[in-house]
Every structure is written in C-alpha cells, then in structure tokens.
mmCIF file of C-alpha atoms and ligand atoms in Angstrom:
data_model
loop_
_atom_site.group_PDB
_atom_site.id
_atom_site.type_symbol
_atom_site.label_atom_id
_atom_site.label_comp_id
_atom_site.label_asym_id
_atom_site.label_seq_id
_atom_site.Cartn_x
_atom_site.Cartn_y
_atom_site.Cartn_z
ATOM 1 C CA UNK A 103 58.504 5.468 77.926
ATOM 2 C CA UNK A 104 56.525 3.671 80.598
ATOM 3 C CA UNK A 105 53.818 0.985 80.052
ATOM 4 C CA UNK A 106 50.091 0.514 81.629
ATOM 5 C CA UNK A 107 48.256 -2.331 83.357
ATOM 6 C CA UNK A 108 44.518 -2.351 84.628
ATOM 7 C CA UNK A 109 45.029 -3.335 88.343
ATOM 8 C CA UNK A 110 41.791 -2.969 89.342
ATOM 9 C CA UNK A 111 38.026 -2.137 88.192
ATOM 10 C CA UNK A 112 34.796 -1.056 90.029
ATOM 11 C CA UNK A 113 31.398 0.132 89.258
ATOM 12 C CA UNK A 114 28.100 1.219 90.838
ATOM 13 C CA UNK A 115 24.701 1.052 90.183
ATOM 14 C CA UNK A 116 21.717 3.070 92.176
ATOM 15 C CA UNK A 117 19.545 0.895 94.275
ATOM 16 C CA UNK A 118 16.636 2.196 92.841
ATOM 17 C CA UNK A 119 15.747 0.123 89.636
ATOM 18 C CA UNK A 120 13.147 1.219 86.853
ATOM 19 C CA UNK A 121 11.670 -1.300 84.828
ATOM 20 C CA UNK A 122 10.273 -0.670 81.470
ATOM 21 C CA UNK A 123 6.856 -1.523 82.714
ATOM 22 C CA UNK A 124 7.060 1.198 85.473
ATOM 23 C CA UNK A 125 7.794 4.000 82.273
ATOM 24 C CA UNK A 126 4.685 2.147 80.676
ATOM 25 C CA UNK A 127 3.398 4.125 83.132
ATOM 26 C CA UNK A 128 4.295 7.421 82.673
ATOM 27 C CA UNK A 129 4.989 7.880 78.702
ATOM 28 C CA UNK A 130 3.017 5.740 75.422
ATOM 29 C CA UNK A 131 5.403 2.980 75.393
ATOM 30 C CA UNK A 132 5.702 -0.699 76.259
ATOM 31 C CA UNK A 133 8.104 -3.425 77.521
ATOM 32 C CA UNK A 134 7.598 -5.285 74.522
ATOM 33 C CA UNK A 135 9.029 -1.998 72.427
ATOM 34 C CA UNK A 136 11.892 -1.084 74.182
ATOM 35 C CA UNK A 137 12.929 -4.866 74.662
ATOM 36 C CA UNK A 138 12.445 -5.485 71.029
ATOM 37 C CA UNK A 139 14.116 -2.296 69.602
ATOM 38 C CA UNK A 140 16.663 -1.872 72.239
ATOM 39 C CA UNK A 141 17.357 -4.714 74.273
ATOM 40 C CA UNK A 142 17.010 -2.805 77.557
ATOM 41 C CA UNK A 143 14.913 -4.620 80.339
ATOM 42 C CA UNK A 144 15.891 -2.197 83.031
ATOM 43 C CA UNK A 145 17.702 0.962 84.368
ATOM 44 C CA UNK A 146 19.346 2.334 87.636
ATOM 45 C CA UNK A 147 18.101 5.590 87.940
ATOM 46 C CA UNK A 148 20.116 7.477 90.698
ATOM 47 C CA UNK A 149 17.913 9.510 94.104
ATOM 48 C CA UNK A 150 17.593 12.987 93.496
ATOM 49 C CA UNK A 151 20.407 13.942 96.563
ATOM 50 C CA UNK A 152 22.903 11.169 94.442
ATOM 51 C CA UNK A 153 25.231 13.519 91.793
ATOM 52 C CA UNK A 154 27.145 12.111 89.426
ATOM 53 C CA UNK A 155 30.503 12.153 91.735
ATOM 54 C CA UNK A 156 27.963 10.366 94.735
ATOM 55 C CA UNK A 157 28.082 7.574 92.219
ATOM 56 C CA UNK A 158 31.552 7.665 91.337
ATOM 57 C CA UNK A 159 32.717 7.156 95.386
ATOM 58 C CA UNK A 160 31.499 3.619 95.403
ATOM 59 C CA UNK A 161 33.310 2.687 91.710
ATOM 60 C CA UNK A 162 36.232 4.063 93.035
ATOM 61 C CA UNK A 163 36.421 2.341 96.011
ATOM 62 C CA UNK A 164 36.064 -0.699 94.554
ATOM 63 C CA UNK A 165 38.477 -0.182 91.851
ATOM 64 C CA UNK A 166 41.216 1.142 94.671
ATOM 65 C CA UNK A 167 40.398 -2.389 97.159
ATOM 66 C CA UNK A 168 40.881 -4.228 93.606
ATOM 67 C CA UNK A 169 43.883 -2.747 92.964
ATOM 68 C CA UNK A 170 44.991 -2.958 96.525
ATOM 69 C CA UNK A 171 46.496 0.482 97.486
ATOM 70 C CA UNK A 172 44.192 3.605 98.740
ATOM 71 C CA UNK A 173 42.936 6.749 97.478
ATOM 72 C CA UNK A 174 45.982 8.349 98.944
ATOM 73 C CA UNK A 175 48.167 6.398 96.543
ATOM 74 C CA UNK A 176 46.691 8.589 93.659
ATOM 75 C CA UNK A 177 48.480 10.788 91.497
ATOM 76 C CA UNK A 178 45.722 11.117 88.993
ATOM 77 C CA UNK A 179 41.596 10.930 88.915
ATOM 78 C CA UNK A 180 39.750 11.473 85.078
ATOM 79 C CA UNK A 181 36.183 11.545 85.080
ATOM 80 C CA UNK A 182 34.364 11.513 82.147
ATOM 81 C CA UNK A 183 31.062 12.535 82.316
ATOM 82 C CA UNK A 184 28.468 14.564 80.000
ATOM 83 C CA UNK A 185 26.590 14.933 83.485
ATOM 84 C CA UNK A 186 28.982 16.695 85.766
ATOM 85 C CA UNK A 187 27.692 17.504 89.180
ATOM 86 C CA UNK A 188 28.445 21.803 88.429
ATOM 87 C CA UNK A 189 29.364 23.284 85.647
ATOM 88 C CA UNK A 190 32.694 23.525 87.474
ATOM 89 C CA UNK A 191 34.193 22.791 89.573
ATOM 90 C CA UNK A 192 34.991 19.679 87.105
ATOM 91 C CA UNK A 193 33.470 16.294 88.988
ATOM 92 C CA UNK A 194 36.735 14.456 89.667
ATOM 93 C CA UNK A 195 37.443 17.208 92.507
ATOM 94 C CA UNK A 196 34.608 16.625 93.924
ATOM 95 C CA UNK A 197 35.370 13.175 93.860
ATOM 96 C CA UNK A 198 38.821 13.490 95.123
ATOM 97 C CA UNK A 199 37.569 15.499 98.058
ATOM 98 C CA UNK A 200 35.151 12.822 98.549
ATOM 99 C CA UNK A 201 37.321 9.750 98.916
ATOM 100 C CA UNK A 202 40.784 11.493 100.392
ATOM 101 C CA UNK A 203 42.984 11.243 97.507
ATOM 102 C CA UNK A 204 44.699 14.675 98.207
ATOM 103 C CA UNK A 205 47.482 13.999 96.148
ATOM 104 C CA UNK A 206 45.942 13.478 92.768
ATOM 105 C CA UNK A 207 45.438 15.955 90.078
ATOM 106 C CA UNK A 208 42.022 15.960 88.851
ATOM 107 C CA UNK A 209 39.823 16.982 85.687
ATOM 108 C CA UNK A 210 36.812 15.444 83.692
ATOM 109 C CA UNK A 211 36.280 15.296 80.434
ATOM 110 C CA UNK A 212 33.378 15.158 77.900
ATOM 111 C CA UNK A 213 33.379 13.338 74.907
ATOM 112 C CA UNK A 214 30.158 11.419 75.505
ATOM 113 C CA UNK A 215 29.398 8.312 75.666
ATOM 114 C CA UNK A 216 32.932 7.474 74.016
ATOM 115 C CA UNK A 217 33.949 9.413 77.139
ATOM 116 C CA UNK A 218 36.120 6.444 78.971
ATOM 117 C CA UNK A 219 37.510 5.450 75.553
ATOM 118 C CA UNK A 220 39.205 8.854 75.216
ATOM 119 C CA UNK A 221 39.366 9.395 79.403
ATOM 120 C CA UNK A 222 41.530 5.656 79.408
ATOM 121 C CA UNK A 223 44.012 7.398 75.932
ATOM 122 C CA UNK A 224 44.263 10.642 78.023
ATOM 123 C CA UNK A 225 45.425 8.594 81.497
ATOM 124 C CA UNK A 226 46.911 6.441 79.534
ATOM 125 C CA UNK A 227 49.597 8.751 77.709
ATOM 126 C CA UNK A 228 49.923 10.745 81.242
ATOM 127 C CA UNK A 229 51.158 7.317 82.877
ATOM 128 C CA UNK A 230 53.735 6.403 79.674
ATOM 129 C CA UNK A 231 55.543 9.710 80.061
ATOM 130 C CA UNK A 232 56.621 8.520 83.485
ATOM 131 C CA UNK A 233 55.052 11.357 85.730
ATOM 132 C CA UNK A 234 52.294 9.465 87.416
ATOM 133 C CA UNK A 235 52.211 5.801 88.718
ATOM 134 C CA UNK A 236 48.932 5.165 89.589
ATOM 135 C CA UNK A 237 45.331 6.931 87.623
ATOM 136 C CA UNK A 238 42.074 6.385 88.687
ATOM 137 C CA UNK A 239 39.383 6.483 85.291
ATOM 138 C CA UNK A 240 36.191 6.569 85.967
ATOM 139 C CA UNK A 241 33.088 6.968 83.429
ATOM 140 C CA UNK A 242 30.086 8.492 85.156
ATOM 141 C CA UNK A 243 26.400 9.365 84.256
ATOM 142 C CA UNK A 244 23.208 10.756 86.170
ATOM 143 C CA UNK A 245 21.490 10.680 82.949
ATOM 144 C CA UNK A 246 18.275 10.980 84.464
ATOM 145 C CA UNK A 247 18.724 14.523 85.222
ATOM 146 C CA UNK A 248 19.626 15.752 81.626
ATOM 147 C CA UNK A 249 16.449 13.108 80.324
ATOM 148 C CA UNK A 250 12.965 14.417 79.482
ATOM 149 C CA UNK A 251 10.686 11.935 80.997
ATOM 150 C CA UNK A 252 7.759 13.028 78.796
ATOM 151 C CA UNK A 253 9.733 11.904 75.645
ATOM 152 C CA UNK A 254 9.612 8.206 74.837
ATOM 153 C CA UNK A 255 11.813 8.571 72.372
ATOM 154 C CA UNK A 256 14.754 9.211 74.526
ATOM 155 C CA UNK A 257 13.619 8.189 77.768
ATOM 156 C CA UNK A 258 13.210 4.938 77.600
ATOM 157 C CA UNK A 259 17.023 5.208 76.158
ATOM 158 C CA UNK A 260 19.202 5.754 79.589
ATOM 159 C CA UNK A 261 19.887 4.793 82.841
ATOM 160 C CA UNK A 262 22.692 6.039 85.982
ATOM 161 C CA UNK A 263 25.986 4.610 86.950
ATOM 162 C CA UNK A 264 29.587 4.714 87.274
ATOM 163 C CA UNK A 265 32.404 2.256 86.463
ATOM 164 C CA UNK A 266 36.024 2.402 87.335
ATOM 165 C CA UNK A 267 39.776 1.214 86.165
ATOM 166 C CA UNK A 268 43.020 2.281 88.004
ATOM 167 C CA UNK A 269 45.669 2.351 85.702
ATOM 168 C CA UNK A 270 49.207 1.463 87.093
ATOM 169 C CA UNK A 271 52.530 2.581 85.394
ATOM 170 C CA UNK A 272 54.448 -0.244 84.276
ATOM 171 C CA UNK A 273 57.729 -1.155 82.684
ATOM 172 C CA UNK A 274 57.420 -0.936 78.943
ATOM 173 C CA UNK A 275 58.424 -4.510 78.329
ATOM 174 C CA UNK A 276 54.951 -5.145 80.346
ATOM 175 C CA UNK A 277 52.812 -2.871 78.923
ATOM 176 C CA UNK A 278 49.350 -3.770 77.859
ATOM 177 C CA UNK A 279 47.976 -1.002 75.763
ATOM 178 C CA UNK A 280 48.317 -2.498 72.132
ATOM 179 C CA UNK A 281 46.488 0.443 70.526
ATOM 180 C CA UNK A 282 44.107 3.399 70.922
ATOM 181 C CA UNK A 283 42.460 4.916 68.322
ATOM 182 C CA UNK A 284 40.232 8.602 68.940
ATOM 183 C CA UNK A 285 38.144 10.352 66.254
ATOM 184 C CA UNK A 286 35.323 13.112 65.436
ATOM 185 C CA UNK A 287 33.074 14.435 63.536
ATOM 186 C CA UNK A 288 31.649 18.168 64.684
ATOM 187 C CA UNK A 289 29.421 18.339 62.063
ATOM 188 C CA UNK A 290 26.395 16.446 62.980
ATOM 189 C CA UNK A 291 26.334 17.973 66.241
ATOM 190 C CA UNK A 292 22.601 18.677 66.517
ATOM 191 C CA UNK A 293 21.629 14.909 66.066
ATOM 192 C CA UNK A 294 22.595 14.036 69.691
ATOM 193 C CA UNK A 295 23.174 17.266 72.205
ATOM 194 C CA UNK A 296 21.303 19.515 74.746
ATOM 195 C CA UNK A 297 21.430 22.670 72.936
ATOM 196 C CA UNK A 298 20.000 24.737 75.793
ATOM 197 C CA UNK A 299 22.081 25.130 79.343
ATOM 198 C CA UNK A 300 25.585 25.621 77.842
ATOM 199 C CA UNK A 301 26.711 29.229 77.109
ATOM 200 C CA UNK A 302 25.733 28.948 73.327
ATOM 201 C CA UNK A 303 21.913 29.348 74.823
ATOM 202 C CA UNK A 304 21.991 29.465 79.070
ATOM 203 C CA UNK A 305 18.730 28.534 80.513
ATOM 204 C CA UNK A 306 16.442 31.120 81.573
ATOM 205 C CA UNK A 307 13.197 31.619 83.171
ATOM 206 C CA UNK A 308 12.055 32.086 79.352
ATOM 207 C CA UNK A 309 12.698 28.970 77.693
ATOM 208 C CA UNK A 310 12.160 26.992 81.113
ATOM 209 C CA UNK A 311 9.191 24.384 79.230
ATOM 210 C CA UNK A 312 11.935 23.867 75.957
ATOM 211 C CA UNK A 313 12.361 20.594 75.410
ATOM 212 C CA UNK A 314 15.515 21.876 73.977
ATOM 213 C CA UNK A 315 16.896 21.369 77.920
ATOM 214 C CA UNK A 316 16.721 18.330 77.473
ATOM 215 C CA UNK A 317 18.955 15.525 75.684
ATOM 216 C CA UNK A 318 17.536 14.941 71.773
ATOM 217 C CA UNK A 319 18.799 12.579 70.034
ATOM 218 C CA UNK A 320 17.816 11.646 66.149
ATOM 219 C CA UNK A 321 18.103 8.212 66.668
ATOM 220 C CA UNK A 322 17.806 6.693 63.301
ATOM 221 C CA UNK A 323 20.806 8.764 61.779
ATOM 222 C CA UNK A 324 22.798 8.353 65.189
ATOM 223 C CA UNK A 325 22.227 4.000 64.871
ATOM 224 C CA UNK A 326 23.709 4.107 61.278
ATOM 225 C CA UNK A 327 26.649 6.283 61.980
ATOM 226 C CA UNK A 328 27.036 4.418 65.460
ATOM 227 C CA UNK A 329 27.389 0.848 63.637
ATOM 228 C CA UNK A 330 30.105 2.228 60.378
ATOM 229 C CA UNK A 331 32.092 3.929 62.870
ATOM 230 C CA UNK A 332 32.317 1.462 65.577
ATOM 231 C CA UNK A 333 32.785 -1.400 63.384
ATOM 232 C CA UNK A 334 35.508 0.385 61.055
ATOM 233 C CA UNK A 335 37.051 1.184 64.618
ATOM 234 C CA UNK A 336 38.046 -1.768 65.869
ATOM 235 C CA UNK A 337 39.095 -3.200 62.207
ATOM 236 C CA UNK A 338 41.781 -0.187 62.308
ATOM 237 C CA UNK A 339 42.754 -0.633 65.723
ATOM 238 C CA UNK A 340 43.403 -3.873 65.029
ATOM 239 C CA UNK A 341 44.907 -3.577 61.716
ATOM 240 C CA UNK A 342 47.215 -1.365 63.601
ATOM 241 C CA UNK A 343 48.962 -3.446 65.324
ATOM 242 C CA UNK A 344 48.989 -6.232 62.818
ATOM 243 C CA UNK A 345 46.100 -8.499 64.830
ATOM 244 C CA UNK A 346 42.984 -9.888 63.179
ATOM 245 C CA UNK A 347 39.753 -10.333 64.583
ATOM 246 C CA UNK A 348 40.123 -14.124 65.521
ATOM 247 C CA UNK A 349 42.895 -12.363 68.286
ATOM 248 C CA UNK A 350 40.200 -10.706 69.902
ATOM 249 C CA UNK A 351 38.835 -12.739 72.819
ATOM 250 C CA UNK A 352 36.716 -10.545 74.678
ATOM 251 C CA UNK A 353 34.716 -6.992 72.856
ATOM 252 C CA UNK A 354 33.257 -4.569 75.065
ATOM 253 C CA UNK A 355 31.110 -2.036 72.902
ATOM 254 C CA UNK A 356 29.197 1.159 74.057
ATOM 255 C CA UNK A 357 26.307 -0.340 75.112
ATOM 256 C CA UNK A 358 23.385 1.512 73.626
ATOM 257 C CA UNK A 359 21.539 -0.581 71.876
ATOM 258 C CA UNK A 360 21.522 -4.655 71.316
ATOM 259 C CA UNK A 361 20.508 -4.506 67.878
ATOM 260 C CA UNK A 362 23.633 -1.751 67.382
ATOM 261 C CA UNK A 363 26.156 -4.004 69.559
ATOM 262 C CA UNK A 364 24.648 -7.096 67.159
ATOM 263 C CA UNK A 365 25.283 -4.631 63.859
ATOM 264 C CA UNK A 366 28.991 -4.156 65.075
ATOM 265 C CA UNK A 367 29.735 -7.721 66.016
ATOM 266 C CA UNK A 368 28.713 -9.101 62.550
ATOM 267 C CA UNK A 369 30.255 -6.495 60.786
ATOM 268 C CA UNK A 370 33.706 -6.816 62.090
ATOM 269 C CA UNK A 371 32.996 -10.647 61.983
ATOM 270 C CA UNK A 372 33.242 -11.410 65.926
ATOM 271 C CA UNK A 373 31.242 -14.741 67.429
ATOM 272 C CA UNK A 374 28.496 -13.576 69.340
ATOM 273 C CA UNK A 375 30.047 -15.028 72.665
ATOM 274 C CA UNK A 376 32.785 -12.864 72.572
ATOM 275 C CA UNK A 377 31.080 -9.706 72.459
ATOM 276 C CA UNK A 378 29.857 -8.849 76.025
ATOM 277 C CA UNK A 379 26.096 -7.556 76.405
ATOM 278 C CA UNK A 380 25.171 -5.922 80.015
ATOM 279 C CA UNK A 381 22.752 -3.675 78.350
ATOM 280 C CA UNK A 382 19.781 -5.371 79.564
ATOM 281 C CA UNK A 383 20.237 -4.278 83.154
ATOM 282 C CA UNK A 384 21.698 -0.615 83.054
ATOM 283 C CA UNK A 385 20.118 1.102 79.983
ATOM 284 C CA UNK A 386 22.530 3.541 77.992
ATOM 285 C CA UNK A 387 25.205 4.874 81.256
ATOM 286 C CA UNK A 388 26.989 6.951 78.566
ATOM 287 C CA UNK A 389 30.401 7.206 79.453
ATOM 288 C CA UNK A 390 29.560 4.421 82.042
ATOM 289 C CA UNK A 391 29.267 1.369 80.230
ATOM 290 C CA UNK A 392 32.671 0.316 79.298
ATOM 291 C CA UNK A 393 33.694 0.882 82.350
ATOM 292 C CA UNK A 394 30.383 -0.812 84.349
ATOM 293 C CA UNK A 395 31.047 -4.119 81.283
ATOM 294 C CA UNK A 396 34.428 -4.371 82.354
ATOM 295 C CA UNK A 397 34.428 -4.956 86.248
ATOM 296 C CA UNK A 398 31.708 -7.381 85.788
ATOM 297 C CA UNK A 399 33.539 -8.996 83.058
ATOM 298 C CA UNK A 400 36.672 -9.126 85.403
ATOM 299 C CA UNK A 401 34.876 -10.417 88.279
ATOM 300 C CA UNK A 402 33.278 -13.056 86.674
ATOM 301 C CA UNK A 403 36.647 -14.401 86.014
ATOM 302 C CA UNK A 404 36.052 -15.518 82.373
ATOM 303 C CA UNK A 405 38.668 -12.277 81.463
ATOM 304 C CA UNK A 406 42.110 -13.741 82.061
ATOM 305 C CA UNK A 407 45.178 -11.951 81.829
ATOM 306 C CA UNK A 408 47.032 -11.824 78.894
ATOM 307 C CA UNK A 409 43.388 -11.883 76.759
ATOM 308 C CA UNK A 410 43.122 -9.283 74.148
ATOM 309 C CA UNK A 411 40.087 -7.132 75.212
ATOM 310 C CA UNK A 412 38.730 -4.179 72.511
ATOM 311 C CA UNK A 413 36.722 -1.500 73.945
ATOM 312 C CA UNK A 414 34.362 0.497 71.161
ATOM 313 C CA UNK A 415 32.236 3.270 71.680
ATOM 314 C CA UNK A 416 30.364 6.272 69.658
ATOM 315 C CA UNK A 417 28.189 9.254 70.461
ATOM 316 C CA UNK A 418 27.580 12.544 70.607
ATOM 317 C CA UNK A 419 29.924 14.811 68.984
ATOM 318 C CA UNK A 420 30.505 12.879 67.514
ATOM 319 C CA UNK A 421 33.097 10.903 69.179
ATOM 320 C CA UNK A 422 33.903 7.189 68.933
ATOM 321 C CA UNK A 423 37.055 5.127 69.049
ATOM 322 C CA UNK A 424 38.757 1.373 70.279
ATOM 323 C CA UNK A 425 41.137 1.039 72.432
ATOM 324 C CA UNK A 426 42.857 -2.550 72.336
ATOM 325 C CA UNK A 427 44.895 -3.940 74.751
ATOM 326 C CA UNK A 428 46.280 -7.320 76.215
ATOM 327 C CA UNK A 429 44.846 -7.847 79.551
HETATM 328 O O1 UT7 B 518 24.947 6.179 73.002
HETATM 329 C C1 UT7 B 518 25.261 6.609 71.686
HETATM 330 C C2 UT7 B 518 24.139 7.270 71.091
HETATM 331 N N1 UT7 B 518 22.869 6.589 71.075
HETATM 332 C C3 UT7 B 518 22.625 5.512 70.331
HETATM 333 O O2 UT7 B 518 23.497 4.887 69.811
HETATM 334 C C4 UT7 B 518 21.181 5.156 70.091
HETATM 335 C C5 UT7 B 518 20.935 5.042 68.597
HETATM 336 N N2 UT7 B 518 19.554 4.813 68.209
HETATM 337 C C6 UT7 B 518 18.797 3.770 68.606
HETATM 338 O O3 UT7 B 518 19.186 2.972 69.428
HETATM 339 C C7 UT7 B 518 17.446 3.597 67.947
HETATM 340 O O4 UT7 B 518 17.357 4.419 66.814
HETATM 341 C C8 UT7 B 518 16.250 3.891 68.899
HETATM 342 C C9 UT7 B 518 16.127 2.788 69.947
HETATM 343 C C10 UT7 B 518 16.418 5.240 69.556
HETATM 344 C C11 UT7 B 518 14.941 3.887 68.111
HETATM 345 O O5 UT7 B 518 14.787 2.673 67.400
HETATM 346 P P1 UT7 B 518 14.394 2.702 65.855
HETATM 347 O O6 UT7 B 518 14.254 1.303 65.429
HETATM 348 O O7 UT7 B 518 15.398 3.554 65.149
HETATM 349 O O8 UT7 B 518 12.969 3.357 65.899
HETATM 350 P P2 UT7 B 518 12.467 4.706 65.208
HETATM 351 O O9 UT7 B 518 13.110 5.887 65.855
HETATM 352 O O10 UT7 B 518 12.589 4.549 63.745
HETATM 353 O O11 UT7 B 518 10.955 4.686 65.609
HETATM 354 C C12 UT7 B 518 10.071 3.657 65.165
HETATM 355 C C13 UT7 B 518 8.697 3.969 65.714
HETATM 356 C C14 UT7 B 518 8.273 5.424 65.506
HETATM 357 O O12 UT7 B 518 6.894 5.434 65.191
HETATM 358 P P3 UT7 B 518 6.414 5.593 63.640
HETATM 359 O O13 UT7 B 518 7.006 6.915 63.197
HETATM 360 O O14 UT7 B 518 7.008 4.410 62.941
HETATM 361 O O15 UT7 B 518 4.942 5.576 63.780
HETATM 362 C C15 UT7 B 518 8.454 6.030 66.876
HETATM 363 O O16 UT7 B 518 7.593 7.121 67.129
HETATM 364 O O17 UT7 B 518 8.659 3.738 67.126
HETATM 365 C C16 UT7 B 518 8.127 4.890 67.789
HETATM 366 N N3 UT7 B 518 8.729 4.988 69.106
HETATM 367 C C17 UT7 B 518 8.264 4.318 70.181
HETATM 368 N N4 UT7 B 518 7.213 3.510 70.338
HETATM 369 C C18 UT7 B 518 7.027 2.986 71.564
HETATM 370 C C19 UT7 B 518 9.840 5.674 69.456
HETATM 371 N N5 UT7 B 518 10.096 5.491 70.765
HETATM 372 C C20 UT7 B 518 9.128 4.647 71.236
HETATM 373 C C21 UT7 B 518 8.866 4.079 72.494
HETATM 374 N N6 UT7 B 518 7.803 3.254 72.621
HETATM 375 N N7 UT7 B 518 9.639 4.309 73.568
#
C-alpha cells in the first residue's frame, strides 16, 4: 500500500463578479437579506462561451506549477462536477485535451457539492494501490447555467469556479490521509435536484418554461440535515482515528451558508478561527469550494505542513462526508 501527499493546489474564479446589489436588480431581494441569511457578499458568475472544463484549465495549471511537474506527468484527472460541460463526454476529457495531459485516465463524478470530498477518497484509493503516481482533483461548477435567475430563493444561493489538488503517491510511512469517511441518503432526493434534463424526464420543447429545469432546493429541510450530518461527520472521522477536536487546526466546510458553517463549528466544538470562511466572495461553487478554500488557505501560508486539516461537505443526494488528513 502506497501513501498520498497534496503537492500542489489551484483554483479559478471568472472575472466577471455579481454583487448582491446587481441581483437586487433583477429578482425581490436585497443585500441586506442574502448577507444576513447567508453570508454571501458576492459571486463569480462564469461568460456564457466559459464551460465548466474552461474553468477547470486555469485550476489545473496552477495546481500542476504548484506541484512542479506538467500536465504530461499525469496519470489521473477526476472532476467532480454536477455541471458537466455534455452529458458525455465526462468533463475531465475535455479537460485533459485541453491542457495536454495525454497520458492520464479521466472521468468525473457527481456527488454534489460533497463532490471533491468523495472525488479526493476515489483518487485517493487509486494512488494507495500503487498504479498511479501523480492525480489531478479538481471540483468544478458553472452553476449559473443550471440556476433560475427568476427564483430568489435559489439564485441568490450560487456562484462559478473551480479549485484544484494534485495528489502524489507516496511511501506509506509518509502518508497523509488519516481518514475519509463517504455517506448517503437517496431518500430525500427531491429536496435538492433538477428533476427535468436527465433521462428520468429529458427536456423537451413541452416543458421548456418548467421551472423544474432548473436547480430547487427546499432549503429549510436541506440547512438542518446539512448541519447533523456535517457536524456528526467530522466527530466520526475523527473518532476514527483516535484524534479529538482540539487536533484539528485548520476546518474547511462546504461553504454554503455562514450561518450553516457557524452551526457545524459550534456543534463539533471548533474555535471560530480555525474554521475557514471564503463564502463571502464565491457564493455556493458546489463541488468547488473545498477545493477553491484550500489553495487560498495554502497560499496564505497560515496551513503548514504537518497541520491536521478536515474537509466537510453535504448536498444533494444526499451526499456528505470528512476527509481528515495531516498536511
Ligand atoms: O450546498 C449544499 C446545499 N445547500 C445548502 O446547504 C443551503 C441550505 N439552506 C440555506 O442556506 C437556507 O435555508 C437559505 C439561505 C436557502 C434560506 O434561508 P432561511 O433562513 O432558511 O430562509 P427561509 O427559506 O425560511 O425563508 C425566509 C423568508 C421567506 O419568506 P416568508 O415565507 O418568511 O415570508 C422567503 O420567501 O425569506 C424569503 N426569501 C427571501 N427574501 C429575500 C427567500 N429567499 C429570499 C431572498 N431575498 N433571496
């Protein structure tokens, strides 16, 4: 068995920023709201000729310059991403063709927004058996195109961008994943999903004005769940592997909502300045925020190696889970 070490991170964010006064705008809502019941201050939102693998080329190359070796030195790329740029082909070939890693094998996967928790176990477990020495992970959203802009209830919500890890395969005496922890729950599917689009109900000429198209989310019931489950994550994770919360130096939740990351942090008993916040500034990136939290944590230099560092993340599915490690 082989270990893995982070040797690199990335992210990008589209130029074109919206602020909450600018939706003010378009849909009955104010800054004052969405600051108060969600934190967010601001979004990316991504030009229309920008897919979702236009915003992973930038993450990746700054993950790969990070890490110091080249696309070429790939033998893996995961994408997640609930907002491929087809149906298929999956996004990761797309972004292999993109940035010349011709050697790589390549898929995506979809678990949501707790899509680079379960993208980092799935590279992760690839690296260990020994096949692959070097994994690019990248989580990836153009949320605005899956968004109804006429619903304030959602829009207000999301935002675009792409974050990025390579993963190198290490000796198992240096390995650095502690613990990862996955779960699901199918059965409250219709609280956060696009039902129409998929093969369940394709989109037609017919139901072109649905809203059903569009991303719904019950937010109330998804908060509550969101908070138990990400909080009861990380105590198992830790648990685990026989560490306590005071081991924890740096948490990186989804990043939804502040009042949700605030829920989590007091209920697993974390100080405030441990937990890192980036919500403000990018809206809810899905699959995108771990990843987007972690480069700028790294390159502000506060994360040192050898820190424990928790990721936690929950959505639609649902799927959440923690992944710890020891930087
Ligand atoms: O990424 C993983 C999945 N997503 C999440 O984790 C998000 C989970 N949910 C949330 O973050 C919150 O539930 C929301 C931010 C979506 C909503 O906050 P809330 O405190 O749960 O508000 P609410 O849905 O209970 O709505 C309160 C009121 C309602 O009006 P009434 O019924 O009290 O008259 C809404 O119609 O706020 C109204 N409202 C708005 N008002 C102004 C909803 N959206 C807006 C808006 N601007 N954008």
């Amino acid at each position: 068995m082989k270990g893995i070490k982070i040797i690199g991170t990335g992210k990008y964010a589209p130029e074109n920023i919206v602020t909450n006064d600018d939706l003010a705008k378009k849909v009955e809502t104010s800054h004052d709201w969405i600051v108060t019941r969600t934190g967010i201050e601001q979004r990316h939102i991504a030009a229309d000729n920008q897919a979702t693998s236009d915003l992973c080329v930038p993450a990746a190359q700054n993950a790969l310059s990070d890490a110091g070796i080249t696309a070429d030195d790939l033998d893996l790329i995961i994408v997640a991403t609930l907002s491929p740029d087809k149906p298929f082909p999956n996004t990761a070939t797309i972004l292999q063709r993109k940035i010349g890693a011709m050697k790589a094998a390549c898929f995506s996967i979809e678990a949501a927004c707790t899509g680079f928790v379960y993208a980092m176990e799935v590279a992760s477990s690839m690296v260990r058996c020994g096949n692959y020495k070097y994994a690019l992970v990248i989580g990836a959203e153009k949320l605005s195109s899956q968004v109804n802009w006429s619903d304030r209830n959602t829009c207000v919500l999301f935002g675009d961008g792409a974050g990025a890890a390579v993963i190198e395969s290490v000796d198992e005496k240096d390995n650095t994943l502690l613990n990862s922890i996955l779960a699901s729950d199918g059965t409250h599917e219709e609280l956060l999903h696009t039902a129409i689009g998929g093969s369940a109900t394709p989109a037609t000429a017919d139901n072109l004005e649905d809203p059903g198209r569009y991303l719904q989310m019950q937010g109330r019931e998804v908060f509550k769940l969101a908070v138990t489950n990400m909080a009861n994550s990380v105590k198992k994770a830790l648990e685990e592997v026989n560490l306590s919360v005071d081991d924890i130096d740096w948490l990186i939740p989804h990043q939804a909502n502040v009042r949700i990351i605030s829920a989590v942090g007091d209920k697993v008993g974390i100080a405030s300045e441990k937990v890192f916040v980036n919500v403000q500034k990018y809206g809810n990136t899905s699959a995108a925020t771990i990843p987007i939290a972690l480069d700028e944590l790294a390159r502000s230099g506060e994360l040192k190696r050898g820190q424990i560092l928790v990721f936690v993340a929950f959505g639609g599915g649902f799927t959440w889970g923690a992944t710890v490690l020891k930087y």
